[in-house]
PDB file of C-alpha atoms and ligand atoms in Angstrom:
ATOM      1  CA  UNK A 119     109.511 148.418  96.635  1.00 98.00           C
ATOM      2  CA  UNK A 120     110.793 149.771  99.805  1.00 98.00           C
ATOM      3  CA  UNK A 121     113.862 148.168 102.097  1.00 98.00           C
ATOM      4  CA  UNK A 122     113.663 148.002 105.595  1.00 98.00           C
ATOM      5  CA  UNK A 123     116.587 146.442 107.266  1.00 98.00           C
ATOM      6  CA  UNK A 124     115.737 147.327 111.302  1.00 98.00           C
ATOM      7  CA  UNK A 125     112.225 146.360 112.967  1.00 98.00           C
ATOM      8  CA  UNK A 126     111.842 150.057 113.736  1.00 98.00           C
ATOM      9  CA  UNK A 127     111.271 151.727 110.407  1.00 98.00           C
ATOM     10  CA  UNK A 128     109.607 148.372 109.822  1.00 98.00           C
ATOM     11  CA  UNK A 129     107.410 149.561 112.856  1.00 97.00           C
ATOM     12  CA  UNK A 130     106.850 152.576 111.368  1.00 98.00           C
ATOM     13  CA  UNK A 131     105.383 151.708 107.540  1.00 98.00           C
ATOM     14  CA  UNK A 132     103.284 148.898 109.351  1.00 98.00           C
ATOM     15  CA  UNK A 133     101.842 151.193 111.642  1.00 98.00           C
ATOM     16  CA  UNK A 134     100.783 153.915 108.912  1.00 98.00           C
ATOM     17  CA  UNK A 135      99.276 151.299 106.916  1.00 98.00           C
ATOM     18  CA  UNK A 136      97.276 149.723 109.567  1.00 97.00           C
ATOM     19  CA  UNK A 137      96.111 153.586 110.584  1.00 98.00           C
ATOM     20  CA  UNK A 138      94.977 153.818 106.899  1.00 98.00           C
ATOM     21  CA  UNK A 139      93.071 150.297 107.650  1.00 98.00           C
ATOM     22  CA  UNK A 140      95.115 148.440 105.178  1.00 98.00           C
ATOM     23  CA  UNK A 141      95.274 144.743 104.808  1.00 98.00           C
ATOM     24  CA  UNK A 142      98.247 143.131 105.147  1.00 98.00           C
ATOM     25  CA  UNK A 143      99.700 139.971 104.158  1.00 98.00           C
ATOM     26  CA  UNK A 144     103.344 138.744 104.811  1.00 98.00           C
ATOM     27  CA  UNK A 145     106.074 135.848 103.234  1.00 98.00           C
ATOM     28  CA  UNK A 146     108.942 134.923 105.008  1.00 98.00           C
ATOM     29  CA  UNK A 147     111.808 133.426 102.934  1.00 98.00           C
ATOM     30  CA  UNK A 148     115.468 132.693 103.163  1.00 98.00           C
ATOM     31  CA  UNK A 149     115.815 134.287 100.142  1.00 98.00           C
ATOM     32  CA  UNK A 150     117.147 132.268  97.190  1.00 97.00           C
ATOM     33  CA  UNK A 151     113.772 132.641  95.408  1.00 97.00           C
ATOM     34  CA  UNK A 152     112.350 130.471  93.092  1.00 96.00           C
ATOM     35  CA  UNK A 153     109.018 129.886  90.993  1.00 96.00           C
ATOM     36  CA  UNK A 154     107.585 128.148  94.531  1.00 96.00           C
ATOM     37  CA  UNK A 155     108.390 131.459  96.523  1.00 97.00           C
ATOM     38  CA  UNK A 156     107.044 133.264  93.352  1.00 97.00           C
ATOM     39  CA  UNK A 157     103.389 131.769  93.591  1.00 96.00           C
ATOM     40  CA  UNK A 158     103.382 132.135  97.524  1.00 96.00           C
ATOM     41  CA  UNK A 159     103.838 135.690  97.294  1.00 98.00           C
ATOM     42  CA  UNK A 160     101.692 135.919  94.244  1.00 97.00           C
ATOM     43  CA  UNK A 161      99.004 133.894  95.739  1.00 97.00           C
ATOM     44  CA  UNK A 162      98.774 135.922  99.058  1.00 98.00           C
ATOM     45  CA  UNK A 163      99.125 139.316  97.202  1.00 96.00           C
ATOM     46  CA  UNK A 164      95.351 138.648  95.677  1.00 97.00           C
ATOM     47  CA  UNK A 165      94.408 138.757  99.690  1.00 98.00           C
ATOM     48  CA  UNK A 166      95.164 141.896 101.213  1.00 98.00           C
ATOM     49  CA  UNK A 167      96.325 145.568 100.437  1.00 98.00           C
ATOM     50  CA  UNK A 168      99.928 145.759 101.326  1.00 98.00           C
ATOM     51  CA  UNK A 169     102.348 142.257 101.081  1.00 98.00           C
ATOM     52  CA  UNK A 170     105.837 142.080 103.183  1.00 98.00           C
ATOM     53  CA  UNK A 171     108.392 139.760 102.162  1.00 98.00           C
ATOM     54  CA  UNK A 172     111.574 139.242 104.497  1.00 98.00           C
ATOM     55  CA  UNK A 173     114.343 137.450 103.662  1.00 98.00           C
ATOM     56  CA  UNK A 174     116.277 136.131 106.440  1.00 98.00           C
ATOM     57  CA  UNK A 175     119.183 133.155 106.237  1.00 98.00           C
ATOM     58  CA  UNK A 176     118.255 132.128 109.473  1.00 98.00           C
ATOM     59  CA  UNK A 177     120.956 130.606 111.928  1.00 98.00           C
ATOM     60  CA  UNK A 178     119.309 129.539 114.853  1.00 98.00           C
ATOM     61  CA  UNK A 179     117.571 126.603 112.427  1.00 98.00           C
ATOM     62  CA  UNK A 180     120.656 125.105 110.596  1.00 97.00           C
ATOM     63  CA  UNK A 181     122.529 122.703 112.455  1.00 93.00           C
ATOM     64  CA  UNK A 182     125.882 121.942 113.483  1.00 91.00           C
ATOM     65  CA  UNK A 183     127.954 120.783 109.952  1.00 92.00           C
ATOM     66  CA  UNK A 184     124.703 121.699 107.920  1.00 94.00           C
ATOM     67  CA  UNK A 185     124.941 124.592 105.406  1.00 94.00           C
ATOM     68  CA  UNK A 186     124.198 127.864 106.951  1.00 97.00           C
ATOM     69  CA  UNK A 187     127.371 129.783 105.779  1.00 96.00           C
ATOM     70  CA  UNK A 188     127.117 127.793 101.907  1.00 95.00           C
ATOM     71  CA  UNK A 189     123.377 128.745 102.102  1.00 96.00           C
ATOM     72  CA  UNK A 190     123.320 130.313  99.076  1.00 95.00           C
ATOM     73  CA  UNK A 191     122.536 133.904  98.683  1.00 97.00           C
ATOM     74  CA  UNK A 192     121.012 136.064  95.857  1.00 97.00           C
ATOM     75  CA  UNK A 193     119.813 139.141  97.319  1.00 97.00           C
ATOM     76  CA  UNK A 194     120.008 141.173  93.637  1.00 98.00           C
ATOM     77  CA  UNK A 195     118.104 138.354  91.647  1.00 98.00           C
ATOM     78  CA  UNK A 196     115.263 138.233  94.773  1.00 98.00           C
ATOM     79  CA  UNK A 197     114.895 142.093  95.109  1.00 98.00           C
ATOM     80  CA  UNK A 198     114.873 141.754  90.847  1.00 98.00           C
ATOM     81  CA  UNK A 199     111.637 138.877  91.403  1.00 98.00           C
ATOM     82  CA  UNK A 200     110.345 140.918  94.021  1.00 98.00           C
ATOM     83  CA  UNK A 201     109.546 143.699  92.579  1.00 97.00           C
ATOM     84  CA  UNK A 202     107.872 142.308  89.329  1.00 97.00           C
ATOM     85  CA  UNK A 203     105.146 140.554  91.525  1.00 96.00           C
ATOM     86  CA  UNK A 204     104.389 144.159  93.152  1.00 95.00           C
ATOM     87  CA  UNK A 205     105.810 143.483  96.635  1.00 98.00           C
ATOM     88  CA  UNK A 206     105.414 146.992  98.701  1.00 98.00           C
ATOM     89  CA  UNK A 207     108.309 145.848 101.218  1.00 98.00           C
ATOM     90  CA  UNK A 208     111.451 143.884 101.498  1.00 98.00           C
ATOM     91  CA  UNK A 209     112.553 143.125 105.365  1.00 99.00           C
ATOM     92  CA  UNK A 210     116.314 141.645 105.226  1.00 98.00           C
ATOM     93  CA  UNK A 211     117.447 142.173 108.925  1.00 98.00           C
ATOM     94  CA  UNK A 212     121.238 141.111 109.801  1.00 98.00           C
ATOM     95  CA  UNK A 213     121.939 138.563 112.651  1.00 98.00           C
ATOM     96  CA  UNK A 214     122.609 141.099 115.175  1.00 98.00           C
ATOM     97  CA  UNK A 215     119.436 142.734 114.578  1.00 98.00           C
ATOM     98  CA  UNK A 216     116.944 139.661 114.973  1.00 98.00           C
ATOM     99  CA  UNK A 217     118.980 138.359 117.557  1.00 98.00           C
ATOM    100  CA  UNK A 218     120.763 140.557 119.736  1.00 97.00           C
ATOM    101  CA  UNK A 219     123.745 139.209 122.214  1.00 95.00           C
ATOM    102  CA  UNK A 220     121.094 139.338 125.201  1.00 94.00           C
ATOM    103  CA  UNK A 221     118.391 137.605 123.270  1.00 95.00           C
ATOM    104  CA  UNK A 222     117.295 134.469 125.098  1.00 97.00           C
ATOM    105  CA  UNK A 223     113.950 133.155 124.455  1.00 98.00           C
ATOM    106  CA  UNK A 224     113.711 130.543 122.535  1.00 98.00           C
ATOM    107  CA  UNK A 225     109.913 129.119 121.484  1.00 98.00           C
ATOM    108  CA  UNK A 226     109.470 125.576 121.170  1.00 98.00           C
ATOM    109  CA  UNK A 227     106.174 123.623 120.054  1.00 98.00           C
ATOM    110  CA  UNK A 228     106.657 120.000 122.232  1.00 97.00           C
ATOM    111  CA  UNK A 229     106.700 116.941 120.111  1.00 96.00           C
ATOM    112  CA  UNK A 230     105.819 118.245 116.571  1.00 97.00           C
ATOM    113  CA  UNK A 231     109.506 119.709 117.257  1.00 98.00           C
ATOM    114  CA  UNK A 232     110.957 116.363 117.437  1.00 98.00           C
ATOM    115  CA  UNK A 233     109.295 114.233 114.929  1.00 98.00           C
ATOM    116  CA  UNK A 234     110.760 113.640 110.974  1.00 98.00           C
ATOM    117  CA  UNK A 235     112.463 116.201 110.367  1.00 98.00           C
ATOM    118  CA  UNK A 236     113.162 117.124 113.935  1.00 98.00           C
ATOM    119  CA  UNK A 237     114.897 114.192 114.735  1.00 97.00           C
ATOM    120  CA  UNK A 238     117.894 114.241 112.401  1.00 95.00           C
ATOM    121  CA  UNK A 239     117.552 117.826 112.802  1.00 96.00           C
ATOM    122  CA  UNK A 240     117.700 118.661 116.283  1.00 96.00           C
ATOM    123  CA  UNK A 241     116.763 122.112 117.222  1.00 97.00           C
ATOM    124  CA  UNK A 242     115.366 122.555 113.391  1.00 98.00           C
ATOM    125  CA  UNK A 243     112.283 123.289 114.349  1.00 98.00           C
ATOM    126  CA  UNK A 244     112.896 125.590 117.486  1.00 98.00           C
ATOM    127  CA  UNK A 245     114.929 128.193 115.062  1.00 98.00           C
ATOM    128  CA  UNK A 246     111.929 128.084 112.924  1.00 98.00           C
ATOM    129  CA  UNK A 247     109.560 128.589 115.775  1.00 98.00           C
ATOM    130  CA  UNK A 248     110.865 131.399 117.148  1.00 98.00           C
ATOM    131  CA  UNK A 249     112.053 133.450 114.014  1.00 98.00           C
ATOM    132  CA  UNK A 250     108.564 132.804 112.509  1.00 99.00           C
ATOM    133  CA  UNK A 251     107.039 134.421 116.272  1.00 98.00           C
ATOM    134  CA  UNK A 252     109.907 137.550 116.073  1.00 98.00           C
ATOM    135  CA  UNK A 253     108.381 137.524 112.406  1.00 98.00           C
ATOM    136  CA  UNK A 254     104.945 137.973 113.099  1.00 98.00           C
ATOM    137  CA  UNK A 255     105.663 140.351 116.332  1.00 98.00           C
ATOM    138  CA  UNK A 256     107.967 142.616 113.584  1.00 98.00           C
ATOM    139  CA  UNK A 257     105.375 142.716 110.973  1.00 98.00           C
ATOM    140  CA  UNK A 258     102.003 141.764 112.660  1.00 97.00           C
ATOM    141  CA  UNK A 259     100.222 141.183 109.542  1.00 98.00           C
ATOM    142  CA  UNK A 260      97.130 139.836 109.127  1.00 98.00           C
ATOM    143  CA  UNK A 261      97.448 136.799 106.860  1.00 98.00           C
ATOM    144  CA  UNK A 262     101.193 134.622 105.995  1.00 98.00           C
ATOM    145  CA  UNK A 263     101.811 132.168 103.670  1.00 98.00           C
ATOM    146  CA  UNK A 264     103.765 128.932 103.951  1.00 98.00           C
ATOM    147  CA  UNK A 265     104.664 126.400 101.072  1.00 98.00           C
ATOM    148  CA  UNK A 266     103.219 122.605 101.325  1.00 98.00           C
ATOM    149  CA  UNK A 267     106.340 121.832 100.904  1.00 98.00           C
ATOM    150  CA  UNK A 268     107.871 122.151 104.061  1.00 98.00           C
ATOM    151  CA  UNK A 269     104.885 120.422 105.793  1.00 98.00           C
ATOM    152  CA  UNK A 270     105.558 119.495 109.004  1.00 98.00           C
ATOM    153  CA  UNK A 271     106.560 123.336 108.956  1.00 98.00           C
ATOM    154  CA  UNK A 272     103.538 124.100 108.480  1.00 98.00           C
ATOM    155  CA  UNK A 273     101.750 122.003 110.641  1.00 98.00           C
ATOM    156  CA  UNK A 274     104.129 123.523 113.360  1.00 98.00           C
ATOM    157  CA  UNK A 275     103.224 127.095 112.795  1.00 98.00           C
ATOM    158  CA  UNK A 276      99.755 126.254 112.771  1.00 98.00           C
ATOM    159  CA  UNK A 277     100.112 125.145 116.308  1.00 98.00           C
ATOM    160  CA  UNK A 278     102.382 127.997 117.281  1.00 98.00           C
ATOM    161  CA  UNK A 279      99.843 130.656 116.285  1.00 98.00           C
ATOM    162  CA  UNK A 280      96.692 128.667 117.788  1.00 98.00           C
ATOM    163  CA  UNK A 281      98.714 127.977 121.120  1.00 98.00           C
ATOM    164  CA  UNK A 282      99.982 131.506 121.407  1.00 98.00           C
ATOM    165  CA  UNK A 283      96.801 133.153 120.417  1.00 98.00           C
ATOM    166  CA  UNK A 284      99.002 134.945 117.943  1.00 98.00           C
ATOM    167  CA  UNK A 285      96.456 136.845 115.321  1.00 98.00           C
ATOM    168  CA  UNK A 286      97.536 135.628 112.354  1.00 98.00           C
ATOM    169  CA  UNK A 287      95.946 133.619 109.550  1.00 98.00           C
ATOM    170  CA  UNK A 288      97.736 131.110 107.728  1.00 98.00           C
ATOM    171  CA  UNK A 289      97.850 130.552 104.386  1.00 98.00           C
ATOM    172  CA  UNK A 290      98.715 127.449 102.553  1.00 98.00           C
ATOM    173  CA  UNK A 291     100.375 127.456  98.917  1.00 98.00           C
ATOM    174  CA  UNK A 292     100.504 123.945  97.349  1.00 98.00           C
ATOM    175  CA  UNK A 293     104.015 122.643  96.566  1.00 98.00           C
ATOM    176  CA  UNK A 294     105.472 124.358  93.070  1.00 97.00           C
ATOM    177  CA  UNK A 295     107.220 121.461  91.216  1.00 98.00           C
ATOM    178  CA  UNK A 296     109.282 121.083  88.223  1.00 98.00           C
ATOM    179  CA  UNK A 297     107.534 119.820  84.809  1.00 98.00           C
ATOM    180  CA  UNK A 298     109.404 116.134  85.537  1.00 98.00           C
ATOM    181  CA  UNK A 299     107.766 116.138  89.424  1.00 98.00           C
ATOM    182  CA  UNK A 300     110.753 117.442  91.468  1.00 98.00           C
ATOM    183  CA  UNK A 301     109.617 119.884  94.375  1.00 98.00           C
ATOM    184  CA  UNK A 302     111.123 123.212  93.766  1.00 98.00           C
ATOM    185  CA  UNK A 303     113.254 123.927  96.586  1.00 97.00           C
ATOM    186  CA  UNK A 304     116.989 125.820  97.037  1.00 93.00           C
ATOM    187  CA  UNK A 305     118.892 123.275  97.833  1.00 94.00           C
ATOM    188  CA  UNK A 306     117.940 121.517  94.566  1.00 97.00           C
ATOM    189  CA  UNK A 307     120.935 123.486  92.916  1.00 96.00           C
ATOM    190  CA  UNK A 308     123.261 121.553  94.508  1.00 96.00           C
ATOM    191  CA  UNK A 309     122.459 117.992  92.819  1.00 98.00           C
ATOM    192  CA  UNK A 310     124.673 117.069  90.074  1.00 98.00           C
ATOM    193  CA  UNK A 311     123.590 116.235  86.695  1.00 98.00           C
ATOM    194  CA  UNK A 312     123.004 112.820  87.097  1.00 98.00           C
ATOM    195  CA  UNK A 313     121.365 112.918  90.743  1.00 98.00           C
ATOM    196  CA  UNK A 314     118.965 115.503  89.047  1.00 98.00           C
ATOM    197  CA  UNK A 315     117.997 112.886  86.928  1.00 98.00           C
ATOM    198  CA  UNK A 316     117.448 110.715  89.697  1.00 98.00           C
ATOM    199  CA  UNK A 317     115.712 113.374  91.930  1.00 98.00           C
ATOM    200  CA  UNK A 318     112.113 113.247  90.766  1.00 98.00           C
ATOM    201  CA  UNK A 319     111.812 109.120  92.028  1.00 98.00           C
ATOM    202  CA  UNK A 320     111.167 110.811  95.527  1.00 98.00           C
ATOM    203  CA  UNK A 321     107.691 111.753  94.318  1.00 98.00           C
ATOM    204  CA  UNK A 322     107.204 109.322  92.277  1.00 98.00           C
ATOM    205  CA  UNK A 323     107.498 107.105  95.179  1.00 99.00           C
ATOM    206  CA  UNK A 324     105.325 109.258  96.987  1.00 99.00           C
ATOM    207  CA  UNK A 325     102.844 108.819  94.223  1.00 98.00           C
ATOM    208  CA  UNK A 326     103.093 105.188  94.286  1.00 98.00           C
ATOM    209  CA  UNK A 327     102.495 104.708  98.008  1.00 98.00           C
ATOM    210  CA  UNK A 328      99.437 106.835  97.451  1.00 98.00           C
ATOM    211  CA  UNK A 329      97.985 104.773  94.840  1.00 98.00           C
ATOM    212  CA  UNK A 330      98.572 101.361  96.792  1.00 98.00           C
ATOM    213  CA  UNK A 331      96.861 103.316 100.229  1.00 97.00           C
ATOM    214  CA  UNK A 332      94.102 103.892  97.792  1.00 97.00           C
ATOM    215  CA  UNK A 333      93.403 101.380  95.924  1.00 97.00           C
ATOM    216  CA  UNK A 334      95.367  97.722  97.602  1.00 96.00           C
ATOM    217  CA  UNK A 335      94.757  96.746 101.359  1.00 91.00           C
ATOM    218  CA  UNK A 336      98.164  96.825 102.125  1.00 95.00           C
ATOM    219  CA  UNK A 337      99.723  97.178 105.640  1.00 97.00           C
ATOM    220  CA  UNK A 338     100.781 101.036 105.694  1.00 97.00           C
ATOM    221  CA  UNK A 339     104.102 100.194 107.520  1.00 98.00           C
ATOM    222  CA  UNK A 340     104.792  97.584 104.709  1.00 98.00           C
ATOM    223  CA  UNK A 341     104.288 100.202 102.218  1.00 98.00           C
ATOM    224  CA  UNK A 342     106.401 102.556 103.515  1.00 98.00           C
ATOM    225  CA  UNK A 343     108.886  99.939 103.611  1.00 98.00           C
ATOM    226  CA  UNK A 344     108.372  98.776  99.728  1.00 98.00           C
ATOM    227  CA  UNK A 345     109.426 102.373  98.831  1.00 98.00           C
ATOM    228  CA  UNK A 346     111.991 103.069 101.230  1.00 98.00           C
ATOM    229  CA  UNK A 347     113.782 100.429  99.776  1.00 98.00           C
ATOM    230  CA  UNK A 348     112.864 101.358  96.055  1.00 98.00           C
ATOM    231  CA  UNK A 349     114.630 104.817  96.679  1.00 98.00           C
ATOM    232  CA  UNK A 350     118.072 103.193  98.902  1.00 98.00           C
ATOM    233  CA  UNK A 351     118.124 100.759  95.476  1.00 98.00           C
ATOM    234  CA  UNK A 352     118.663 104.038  93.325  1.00 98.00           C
ATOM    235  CA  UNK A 353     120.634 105.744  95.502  1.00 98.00           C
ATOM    236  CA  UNK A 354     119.263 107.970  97.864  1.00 98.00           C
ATOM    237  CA  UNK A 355     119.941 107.866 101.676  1.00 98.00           C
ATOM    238  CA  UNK A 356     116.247 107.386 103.136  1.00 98.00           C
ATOM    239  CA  UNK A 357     115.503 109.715 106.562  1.00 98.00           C
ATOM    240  CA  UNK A 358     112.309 108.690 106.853  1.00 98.00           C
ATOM    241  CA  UNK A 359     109.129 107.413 104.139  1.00 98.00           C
ATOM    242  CA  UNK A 360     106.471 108.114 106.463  1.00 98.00           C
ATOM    243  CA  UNK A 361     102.547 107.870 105.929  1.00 98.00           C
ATOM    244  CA  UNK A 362     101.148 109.920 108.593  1.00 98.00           C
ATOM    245  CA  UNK A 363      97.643 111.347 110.226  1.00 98.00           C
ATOM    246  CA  UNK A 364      98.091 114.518 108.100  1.00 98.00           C
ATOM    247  CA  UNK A 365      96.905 116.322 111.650  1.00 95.00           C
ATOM    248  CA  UNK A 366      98.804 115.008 114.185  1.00 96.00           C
ATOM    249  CA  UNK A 367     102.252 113.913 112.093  1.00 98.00           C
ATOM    250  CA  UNK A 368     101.968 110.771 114.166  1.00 97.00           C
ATOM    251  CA  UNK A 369     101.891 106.909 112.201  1.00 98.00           C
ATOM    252  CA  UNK A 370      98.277 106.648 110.747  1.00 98.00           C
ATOM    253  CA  UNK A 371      96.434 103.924 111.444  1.00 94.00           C
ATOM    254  CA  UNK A 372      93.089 102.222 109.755  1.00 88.00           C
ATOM    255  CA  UNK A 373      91.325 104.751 111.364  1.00 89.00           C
ATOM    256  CA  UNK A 374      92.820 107.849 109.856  1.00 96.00           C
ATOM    257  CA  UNK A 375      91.031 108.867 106.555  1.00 96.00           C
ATOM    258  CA  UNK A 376      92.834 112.302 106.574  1.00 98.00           C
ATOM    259  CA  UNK A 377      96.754 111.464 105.682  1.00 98.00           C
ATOM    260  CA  UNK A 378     100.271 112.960 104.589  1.00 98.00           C
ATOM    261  CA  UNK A 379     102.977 110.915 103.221  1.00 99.00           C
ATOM    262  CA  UNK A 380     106.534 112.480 104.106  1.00 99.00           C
ATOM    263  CA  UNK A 381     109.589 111.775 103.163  1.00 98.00           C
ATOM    264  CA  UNK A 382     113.452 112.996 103.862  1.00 98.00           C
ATOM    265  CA  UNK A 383     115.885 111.315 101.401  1.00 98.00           C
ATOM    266  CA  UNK A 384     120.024 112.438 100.953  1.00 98.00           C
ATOM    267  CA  UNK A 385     121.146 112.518  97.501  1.00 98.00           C
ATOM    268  CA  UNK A 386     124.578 113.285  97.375  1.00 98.00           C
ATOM    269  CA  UNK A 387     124.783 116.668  98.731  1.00 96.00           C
ATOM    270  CA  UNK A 388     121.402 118.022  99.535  1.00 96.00           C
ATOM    271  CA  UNK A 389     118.622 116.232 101.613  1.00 97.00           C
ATOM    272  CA  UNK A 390     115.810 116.406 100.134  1.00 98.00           C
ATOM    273  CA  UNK A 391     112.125 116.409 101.615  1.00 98.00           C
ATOM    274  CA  UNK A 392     108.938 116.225  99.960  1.00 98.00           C
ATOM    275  CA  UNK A 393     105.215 114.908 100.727  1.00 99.00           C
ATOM    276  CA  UNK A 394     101.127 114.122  99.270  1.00 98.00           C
ATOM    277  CA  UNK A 395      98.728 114.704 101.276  1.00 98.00           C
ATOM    278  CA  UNK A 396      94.969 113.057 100.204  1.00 98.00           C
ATOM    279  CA  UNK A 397      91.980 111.520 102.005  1.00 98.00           C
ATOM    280  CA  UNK A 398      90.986 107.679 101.437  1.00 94.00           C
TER     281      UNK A 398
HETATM  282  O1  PAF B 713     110.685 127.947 105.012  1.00 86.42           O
HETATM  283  C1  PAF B 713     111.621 128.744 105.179  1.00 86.42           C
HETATM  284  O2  PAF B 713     112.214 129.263 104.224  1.00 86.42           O
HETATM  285  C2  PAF B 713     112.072 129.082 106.593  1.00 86.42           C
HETATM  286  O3  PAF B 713     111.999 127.979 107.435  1.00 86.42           O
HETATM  287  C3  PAF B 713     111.315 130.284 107.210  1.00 86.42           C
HETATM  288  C4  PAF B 713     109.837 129.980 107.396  1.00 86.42           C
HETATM  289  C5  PAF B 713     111.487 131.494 106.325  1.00 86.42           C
HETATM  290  C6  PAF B 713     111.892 130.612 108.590  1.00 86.42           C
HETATM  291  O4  PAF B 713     113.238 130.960 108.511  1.00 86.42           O
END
């Protein structure tokens, strides 16, 4: 596996490959890499020649008091992963190189921005926004993957590329999870014993909403409500419980067959987000 730390020699392998007419495929992570980032790079891997993985702790997206300098940071375990899943190249740019003192664009995709997530975390999204466009401008590959997971994430870079007529497809990986249901996720590491135990309700409760969508003609906004106040009863600091068009992020209503349920939730430490996505 080769390292590449500046978007010049970058440049340079991306451009021999594509003269050779190679395929190439691309995962960006923060590092800290678990069996979730594992099957997103394995998954994509199976779809083009050459696969890219950068890891990046990204500033611009953590907020003020949130954990950008605890973020925690593994780079001898990932490059370890890394190579035993047969990735060709490793990006890990510093600050200074993605964003340079006179940097000043900053790429911002309207409401989806500002919803869930986006309105605890202000300015989340447009970190994520623009280091996924430097991303794709640095590596211009042909196909990235993003993790169910982070949903609205990925409902956001989906716009991004379609607006910006960037040529990239996108690739979804379903969400990794532990055997008791948890969401595999970084920040996961920071619960304590006895909130791990607790940790897997989230989707539980996620499951349970979906079943009563399904199967009892229920108001939606009551059941979001029922579980909302199922999880604040066991501990957990609800953001949001939200079910959702799964295309627009907006409230569903009794006409949308197509539907996410999302959900942010402290517990202690970390905040925790997780989501199911089905049809009725
Ligand atoms: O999902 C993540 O780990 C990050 O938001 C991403 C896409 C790598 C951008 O920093």
């Amino acid at each position: 596996m080769k390292k590449v730390t500046t978007a010049i020699t970058l440049r340079e392998t991306v451009h021999q490959w594509r003269a050779e007419g190679l395929r190439i495929a691309f995962v960006p992570t923060m590092g800290n890499l678990h069996a979730g980032h594992i099957k997103l790079v394995s998954e994509v891997r199976k779809k083009a020649d050459r696969l890219i993985v950068s890891i990046f702790v990204n500033p611009t997206q953590f907020g003020v008091g949130e954990d950008f300098e605890s973020y925690p940071r593994t780079e001898a375990e990932d490059e370890e992963k890394l190579m035993a899943v047969a990735v060709d190249l490793l990006f890990s740019p510093t600050v200074d190189e993605m964003y340079p003192e006179n940097s000043k664009t900053v790429v911002s995709v309207g409401e989806l921005s500002t919803l869930h997530c986006g309105a605890t975390r202000v300015g989340h999204f447009d970190g994520v926004a623009t280091i996924v466009t430097k991303l794709f401008n640095m590596v211009q590959p042909d196909i990235a993957a993003f993790g169910e997971k982070d949903f609205q994430q990925l409902v956001l870079i989906r716009t991004l590329v379609q607006d910006l007529n960037i040529p990239v497809e996108i690739f979804a990986v379903a969400t990794e999870r532990e055997p008791d249901g948890l969401a595999m996720s970084s920040r996961n590491g920071y619960l304590s014993a006895s909130e791990r135990l607790i940790a897997p309700k989230l989707y539980q409760a996620l499951c349970k909403a979906r079943e009563t969508v399904l199967h009892e003609n229920q108001d939606l906004r009551v059941v979001e409500l029922q579980q909302l106040n199922y999880l604040e009863a066991l501990g957990f600091k609800v953001d949001y419980f939200s079910i959702c068009s799964s295309d627009s992020l907006q409230p569903a209503t009794g006409n949308d067959n197509a539907l996410v349920i999302l959900v942010a939730a402290k517990l202690g430490k970390p905040r925790l987000i997780d989501n199911v996505r089905f049809c009725r």
